[in-house]
JSON list of C-alpha atoms in Angstrom, two decimals:
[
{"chain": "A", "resi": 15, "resn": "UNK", "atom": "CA", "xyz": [26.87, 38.57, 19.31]},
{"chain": "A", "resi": 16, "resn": "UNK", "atom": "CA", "xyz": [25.29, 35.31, 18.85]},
{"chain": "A", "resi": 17, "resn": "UNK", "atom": "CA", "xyz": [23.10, 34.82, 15.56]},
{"chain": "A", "resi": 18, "resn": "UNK", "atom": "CA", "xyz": [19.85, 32.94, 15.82]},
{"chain": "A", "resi": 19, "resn": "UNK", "atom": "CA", "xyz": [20.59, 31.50, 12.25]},
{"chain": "A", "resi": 20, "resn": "UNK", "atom": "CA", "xyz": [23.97, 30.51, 12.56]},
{"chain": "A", "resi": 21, "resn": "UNK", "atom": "CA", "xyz": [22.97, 28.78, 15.47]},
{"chain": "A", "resi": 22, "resn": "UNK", "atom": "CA", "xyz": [19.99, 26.72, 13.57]},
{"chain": "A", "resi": 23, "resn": "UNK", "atom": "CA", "xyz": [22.53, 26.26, 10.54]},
{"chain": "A", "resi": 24, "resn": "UNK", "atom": "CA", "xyz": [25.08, 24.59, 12.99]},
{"chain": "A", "resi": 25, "resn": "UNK", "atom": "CA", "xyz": [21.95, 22.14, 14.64]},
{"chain": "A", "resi": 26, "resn": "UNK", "atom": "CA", "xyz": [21.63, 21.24, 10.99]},
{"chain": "A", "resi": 27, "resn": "UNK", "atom": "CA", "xyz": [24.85, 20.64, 9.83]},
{"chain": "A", "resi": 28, "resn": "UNK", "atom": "CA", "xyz": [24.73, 18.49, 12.74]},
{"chain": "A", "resi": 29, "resn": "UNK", "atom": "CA", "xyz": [21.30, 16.40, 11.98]},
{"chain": "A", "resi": 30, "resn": "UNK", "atom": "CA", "xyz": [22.85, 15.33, 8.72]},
{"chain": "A", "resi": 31, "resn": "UNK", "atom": "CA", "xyz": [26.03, 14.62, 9.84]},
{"chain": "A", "resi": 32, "resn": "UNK", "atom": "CA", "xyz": [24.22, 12.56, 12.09]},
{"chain": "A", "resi": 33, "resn": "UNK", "atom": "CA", "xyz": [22.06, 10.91, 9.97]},
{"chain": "A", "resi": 34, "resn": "UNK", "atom": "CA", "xyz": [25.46, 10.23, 7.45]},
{"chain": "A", "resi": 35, "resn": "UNK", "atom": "CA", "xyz": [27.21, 8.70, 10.06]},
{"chain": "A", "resi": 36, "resn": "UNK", "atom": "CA", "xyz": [24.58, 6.12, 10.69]},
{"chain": "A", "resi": 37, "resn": "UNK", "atom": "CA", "xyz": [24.66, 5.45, 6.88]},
{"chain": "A", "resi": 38, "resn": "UNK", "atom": "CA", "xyz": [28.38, 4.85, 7.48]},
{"chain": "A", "resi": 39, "resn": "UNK", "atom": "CA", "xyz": [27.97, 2.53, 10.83]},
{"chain": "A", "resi": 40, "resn": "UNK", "atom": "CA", "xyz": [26.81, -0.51, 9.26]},
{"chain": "A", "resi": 41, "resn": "UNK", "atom": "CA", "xyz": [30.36, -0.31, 6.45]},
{"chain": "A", "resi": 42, "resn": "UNK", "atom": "CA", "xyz": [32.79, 0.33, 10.24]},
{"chain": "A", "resi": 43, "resn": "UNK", "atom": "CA", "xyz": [30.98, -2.83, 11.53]},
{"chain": "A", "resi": 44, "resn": "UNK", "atom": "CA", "xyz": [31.11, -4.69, 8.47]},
{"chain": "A", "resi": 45, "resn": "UNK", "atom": "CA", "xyz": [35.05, -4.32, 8.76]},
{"chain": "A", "resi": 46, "resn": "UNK", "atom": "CA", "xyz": [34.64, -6.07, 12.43]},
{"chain": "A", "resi": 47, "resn": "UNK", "atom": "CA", "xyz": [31.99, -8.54, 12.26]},
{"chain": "A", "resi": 48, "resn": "UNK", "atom": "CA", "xyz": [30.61, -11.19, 10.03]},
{"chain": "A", "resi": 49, "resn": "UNK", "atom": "CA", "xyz": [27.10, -10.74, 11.30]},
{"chain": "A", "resi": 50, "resn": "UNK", "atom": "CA", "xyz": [26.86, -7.39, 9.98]},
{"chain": "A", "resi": 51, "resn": "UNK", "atom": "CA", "xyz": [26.51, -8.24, 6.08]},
{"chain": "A", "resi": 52, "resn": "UNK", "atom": "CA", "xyz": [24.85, -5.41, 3.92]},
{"chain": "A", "resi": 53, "resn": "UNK", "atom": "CA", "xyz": [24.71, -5.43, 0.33]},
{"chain": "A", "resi": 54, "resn": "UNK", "atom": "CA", "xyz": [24.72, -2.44, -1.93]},
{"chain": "A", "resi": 55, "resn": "UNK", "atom": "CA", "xyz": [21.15, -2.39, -1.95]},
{"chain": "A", "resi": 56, "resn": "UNK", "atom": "CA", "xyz": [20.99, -2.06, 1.90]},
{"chain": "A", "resi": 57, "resn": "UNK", "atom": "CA", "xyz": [23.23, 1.02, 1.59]},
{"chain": "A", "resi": 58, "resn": "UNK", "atom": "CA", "xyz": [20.63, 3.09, -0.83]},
{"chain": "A", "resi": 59, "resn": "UNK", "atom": "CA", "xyz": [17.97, 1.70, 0.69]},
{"chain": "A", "resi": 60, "resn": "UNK", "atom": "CA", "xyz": [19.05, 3.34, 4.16]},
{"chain": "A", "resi": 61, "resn": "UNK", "atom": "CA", "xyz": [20.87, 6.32, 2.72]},
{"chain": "A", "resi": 62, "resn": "UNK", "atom": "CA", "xyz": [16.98, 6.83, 0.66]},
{"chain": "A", "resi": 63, "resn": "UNK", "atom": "CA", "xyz": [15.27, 6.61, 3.99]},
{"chain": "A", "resi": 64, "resn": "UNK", "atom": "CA", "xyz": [17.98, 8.69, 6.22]},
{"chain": "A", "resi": 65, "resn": "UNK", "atom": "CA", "xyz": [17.81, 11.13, 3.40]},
{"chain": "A", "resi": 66, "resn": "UNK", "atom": "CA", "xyz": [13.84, 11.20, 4.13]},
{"chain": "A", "resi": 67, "resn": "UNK", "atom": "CA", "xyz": [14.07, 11.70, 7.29]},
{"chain": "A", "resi": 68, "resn": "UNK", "atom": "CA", "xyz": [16.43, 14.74, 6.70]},
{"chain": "A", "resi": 69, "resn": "UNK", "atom": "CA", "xyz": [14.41, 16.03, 4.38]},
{"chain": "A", "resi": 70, "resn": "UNK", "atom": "CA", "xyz": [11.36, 15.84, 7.06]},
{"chain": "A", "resi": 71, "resn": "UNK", "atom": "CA", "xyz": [13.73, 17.45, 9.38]},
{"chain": "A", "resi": 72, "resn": "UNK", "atom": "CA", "xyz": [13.89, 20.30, 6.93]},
{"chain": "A", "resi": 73, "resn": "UNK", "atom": "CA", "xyz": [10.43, 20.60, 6.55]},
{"chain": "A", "resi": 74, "resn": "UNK", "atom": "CA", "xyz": [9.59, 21.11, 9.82]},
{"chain": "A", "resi": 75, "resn": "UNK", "atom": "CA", "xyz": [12.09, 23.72, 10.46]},
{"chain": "A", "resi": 76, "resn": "UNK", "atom": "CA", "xyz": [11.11, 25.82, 7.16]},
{"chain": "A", "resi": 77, "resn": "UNK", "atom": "CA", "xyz": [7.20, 25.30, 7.38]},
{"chain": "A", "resi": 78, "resn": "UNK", "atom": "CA", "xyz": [6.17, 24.77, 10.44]},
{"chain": "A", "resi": 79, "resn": "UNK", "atom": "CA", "xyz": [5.20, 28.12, 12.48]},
{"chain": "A", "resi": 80, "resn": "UNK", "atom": "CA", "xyz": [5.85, 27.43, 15.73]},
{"chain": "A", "resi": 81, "resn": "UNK", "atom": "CA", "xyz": [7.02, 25.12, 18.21]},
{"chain": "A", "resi": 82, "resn": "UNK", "atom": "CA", "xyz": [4.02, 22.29, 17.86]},
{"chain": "A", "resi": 83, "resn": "UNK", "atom": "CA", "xyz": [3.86, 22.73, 14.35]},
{"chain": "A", "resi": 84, "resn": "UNK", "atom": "CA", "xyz": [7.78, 21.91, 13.98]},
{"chain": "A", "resi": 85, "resn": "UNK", "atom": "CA", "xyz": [7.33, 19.10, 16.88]},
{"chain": "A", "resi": 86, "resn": "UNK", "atom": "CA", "xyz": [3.73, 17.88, 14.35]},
{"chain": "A", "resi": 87, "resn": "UNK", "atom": "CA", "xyz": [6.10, 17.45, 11.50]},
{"chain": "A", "resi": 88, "resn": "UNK", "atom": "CA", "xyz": [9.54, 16.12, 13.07]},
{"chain": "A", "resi": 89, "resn": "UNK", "atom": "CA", "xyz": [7.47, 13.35, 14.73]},
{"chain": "A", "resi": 90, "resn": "UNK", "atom": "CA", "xyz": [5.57, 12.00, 11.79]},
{"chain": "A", "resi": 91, "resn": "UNK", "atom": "CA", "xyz": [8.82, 12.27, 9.92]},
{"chain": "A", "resi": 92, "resn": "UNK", "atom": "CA", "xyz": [10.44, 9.84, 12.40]},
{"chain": "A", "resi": 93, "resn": "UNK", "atom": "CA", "xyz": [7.58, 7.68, 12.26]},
{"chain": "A", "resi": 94, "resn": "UNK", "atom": "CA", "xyz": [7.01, 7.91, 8.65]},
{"chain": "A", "resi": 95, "resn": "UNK", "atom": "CA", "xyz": [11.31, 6.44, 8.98]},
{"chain": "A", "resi": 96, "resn": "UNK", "atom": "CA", "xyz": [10.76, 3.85, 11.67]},
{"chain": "A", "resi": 97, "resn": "UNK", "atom": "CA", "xyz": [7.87, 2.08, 9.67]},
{"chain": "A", "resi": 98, "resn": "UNK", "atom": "CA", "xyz": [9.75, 1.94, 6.65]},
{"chain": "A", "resi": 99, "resn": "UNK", "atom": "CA", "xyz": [12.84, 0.59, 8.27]},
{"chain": "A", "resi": 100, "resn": "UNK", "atom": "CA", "xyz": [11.38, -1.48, 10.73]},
{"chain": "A", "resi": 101, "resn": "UNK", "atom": "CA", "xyz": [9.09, -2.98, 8.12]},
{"chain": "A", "resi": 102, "resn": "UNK", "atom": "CA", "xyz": [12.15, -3.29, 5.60]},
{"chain": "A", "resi": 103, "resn": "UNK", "atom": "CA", "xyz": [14.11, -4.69, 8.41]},
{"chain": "A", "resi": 104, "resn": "UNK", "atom": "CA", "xyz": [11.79, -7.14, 10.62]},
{"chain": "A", "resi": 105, "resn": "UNK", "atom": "CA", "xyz": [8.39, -6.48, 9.50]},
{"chain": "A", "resi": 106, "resn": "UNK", "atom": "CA", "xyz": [5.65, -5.45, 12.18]},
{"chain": "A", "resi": 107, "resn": "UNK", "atom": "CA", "xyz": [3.78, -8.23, 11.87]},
{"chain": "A", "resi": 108, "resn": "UNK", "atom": "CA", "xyz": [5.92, -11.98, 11.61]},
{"chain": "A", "resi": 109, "resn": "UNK", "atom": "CA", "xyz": [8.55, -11.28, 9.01]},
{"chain": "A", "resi": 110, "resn": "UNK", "atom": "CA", "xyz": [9.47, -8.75, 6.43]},
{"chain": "A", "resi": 111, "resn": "UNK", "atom": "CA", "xyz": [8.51, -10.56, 3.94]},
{"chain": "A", "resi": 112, "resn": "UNK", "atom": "CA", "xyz": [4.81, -10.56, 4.94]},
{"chain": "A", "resi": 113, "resn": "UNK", "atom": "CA", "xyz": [2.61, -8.43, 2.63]},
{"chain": "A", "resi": 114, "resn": "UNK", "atom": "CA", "xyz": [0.07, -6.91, 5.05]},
{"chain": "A", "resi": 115, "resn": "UNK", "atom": "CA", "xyz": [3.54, -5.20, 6.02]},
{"chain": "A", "resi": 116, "resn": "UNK", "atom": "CA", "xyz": [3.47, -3.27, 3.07]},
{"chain": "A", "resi": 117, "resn": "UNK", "atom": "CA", "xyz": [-0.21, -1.94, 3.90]},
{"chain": "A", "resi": 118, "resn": "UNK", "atom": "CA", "xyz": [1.53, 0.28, 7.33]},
{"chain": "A", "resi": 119, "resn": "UNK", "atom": "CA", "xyz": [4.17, 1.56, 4.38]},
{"chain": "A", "resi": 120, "resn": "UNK", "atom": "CA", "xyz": [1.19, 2.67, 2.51]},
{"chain": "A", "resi": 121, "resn": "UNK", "atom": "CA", "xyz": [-0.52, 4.03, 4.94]},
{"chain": "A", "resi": 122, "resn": "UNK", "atom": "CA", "xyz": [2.43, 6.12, 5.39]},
{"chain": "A", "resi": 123, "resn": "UNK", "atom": "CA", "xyz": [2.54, 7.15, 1.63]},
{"chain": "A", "resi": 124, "resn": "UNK", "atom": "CA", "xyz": [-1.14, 8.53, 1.49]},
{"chain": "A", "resi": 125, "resn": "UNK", "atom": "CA", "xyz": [-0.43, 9.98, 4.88]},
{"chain": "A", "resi": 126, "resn": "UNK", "atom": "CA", "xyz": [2.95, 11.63, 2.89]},
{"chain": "A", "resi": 127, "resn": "UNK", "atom": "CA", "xyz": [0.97, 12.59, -0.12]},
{"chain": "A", "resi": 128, "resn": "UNK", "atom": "CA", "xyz": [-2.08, 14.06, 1.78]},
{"chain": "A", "resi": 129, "resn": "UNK", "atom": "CA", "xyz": [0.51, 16.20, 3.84]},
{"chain": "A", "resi": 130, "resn": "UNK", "atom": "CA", "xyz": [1.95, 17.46, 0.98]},
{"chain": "A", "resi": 131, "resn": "UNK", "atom": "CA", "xyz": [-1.48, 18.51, -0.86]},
{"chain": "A", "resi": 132, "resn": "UNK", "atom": "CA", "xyz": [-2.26, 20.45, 2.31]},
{"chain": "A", "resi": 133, "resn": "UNK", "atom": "CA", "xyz": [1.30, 22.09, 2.28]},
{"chain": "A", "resi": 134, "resn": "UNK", "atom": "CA", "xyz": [1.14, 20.54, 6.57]},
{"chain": "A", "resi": 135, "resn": "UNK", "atom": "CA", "xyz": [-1.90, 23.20, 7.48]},
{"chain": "A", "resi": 136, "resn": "UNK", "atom": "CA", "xyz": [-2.18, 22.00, 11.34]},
{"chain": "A", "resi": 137, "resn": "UNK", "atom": "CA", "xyz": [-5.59, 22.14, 11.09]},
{"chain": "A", "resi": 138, "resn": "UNK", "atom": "CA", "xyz": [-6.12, 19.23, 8.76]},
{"chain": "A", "resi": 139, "resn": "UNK", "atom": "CA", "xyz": [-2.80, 17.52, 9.69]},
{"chain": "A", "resi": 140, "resn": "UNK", "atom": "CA", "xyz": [-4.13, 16.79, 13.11]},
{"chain": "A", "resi": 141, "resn": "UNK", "atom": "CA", "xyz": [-6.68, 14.35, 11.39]},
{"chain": "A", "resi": 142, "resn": "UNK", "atom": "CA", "xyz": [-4.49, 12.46, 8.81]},
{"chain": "A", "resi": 143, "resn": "UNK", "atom": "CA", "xyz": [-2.18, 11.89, 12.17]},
{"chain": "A", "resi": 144, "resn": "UNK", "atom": "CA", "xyz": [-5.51, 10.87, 13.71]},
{"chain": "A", "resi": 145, "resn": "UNK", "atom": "CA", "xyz": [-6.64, 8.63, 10.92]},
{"chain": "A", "resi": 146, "resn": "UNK", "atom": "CA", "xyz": [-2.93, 7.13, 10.31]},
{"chain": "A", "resi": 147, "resn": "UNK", "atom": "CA", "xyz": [-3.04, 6.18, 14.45]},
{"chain": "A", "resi": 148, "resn": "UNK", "atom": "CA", "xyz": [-6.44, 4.66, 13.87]},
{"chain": "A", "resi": 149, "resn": "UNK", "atom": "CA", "xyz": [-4.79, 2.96, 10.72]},
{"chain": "A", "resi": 150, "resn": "UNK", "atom": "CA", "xyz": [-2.19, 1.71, 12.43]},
{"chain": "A", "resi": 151, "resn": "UNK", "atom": "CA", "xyz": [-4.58, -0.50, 14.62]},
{"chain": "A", "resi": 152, "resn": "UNK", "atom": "CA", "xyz": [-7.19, -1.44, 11.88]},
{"chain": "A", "resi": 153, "resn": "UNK", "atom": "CA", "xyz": [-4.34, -2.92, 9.90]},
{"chain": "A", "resi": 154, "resn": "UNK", "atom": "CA", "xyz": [-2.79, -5.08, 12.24]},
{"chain": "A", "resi": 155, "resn": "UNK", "atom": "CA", "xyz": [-6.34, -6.22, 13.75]},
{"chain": "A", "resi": 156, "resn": "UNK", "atom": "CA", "xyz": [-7.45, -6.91, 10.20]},
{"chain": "A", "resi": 157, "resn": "UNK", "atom": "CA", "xyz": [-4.26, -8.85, 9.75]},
{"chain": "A", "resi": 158, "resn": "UNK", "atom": "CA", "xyz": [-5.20, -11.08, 12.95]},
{"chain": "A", "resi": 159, "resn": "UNK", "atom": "CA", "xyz": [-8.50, -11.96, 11.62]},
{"chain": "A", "resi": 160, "resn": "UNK", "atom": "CA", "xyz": [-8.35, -12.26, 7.97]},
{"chain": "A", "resi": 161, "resn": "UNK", "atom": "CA", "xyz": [-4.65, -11.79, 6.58]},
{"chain": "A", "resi": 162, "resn": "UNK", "atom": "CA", "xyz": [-2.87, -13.71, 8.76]},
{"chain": "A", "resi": 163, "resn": "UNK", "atom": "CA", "xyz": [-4.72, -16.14, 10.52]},
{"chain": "A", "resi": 164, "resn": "UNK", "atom": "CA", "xyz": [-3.40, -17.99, 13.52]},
{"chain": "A", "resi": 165, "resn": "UNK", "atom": "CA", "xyz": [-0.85, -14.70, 14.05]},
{"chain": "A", "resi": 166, "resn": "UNK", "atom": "CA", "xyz": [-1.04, -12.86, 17.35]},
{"chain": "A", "resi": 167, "resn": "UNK", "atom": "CA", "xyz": [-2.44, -9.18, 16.84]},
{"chain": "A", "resi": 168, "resn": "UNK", "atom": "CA", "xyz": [1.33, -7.37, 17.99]},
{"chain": "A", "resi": 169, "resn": "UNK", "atom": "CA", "xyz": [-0.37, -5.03, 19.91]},
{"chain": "A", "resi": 170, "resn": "UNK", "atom": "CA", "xyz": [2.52, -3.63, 21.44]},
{"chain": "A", "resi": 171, "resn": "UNK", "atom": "CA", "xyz": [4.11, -2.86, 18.03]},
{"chain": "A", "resi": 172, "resn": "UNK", "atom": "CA", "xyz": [0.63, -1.40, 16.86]},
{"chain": "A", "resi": 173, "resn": "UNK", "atom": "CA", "xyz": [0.81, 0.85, 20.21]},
{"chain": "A", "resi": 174, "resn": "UNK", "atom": "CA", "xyz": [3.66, 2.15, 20.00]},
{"chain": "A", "resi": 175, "resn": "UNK", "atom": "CA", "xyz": [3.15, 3.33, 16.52]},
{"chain": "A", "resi": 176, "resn": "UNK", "atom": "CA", "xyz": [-0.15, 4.60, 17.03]},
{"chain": "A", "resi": 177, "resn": "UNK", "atom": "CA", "xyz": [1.37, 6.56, 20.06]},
{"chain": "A", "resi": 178, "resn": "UNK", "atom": "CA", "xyz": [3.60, 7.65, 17.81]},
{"chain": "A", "resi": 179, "resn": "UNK", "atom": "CA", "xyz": [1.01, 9.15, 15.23]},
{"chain": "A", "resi": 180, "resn": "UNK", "atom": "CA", "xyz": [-1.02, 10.39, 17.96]},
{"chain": "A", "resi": 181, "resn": "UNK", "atom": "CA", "xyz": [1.74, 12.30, 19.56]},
{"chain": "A", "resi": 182, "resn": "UNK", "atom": "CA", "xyz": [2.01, 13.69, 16.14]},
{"chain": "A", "resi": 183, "resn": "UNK", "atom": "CA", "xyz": [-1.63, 14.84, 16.30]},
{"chain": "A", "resi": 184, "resn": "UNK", "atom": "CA", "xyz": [-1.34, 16.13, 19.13]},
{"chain": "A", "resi": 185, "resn": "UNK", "atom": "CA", "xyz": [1.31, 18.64, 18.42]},
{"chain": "A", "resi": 186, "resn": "UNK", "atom": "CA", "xyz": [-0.55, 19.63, 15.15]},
{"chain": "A", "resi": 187, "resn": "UNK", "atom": "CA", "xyz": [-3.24, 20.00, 17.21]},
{"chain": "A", "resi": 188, "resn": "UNK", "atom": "CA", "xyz": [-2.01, 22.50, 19.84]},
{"chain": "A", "resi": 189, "resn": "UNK", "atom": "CA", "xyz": [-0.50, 24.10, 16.68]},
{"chain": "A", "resi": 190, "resn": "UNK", "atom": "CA", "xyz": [-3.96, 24.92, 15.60]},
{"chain": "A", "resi": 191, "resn": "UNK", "atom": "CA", "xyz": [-4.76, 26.01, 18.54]},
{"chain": "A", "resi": 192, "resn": "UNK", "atom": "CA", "xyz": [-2.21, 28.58, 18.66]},
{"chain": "A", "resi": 193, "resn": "UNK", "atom": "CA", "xyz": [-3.02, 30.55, 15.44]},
{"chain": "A", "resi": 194, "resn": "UNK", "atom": "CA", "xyz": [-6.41, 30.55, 16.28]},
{"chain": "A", "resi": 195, "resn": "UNK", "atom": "CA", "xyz": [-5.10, 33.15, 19.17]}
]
């Protein structure tokens, strides 16, 4: 007979074995090529992140209360993980060691905290997604005019991310729609 809950225990057993091996990746190629050159910090900077994203993963299995709601939750949480490591890596806008790169990390934070004062209710988590797309576009336009002068708005990086927030939105959205039924 097959059991609904061993089934979901296996899937996660899975994500973070996953999400471990990825940690591990960057020591196999390390081994193999001299372009790949992490430091200790790199490691618990990506295992902290990876373990966030996990932990997100979690979430949206234990809280969320049906299918959008999970969908609401597992996309921010990948979002919330690309714009940390994308910003830690590269940097959204010229390099990572641009400050206005730290404002899309904060914007995350608030987003994090706000989430967690409204334990993910659908109905208010649509509009932090909302506000976090809209965010995502004020930032890097303000960073075009004022912060970084002379810089090309990325609009294709700010796109992508406010896609990304929306989608998230979106899915809290129809969430709210279906306990309203």
């Amino acid at each position: 007979m097959f059991e609904a809950g061993k089934a979901l225990n296996g899937w996660r057993i899975a994500g973070w074995g996953v999400l471990a091996a990825l940690l591990i990746l960057p020591a196999i190629a390390m081994r193999f090529s001299p372009e790949v050159d992490w430091t200790a910090f790199d490691f618990v900077f990506a295992g902290i992140i990876l373990a966030a994203l996990g932990i997100g993963g979690e979430i949206a299995l234990r809280v969320g209360r049906n299918a959008p709601h999970r969908s609401g939750i597992g996309i921010a949480a990948l979002g919330s993980f690309l714009t940390v490591w994308i910003n830690g890596a590269v940097g959204m806008l010229g390099s990572e060691d641009e400050p206005t790169n730290l404002i899309f990390i904060a914007l995350v934070g608030v987003a994090i905290v706000a989430s967690l004062l409204v334990w993910f209710r659908p109905s208010i988590m649509r509009w932090i997604m909302a506000a976090l797309s809209a965010g995502q576009f004020a930032v890097g336009i303000a960073a075009g005019l004022w912060t970084m002068p002379g810089h090309a708005i990325e609009w294709g990086v700010l796109s992508f991310f406010a896609l990304i927030w929306s989608a998230s939105a979106a899915c809290f959205h129809a969430a709210n729609q279906r306990t309203k039924m």
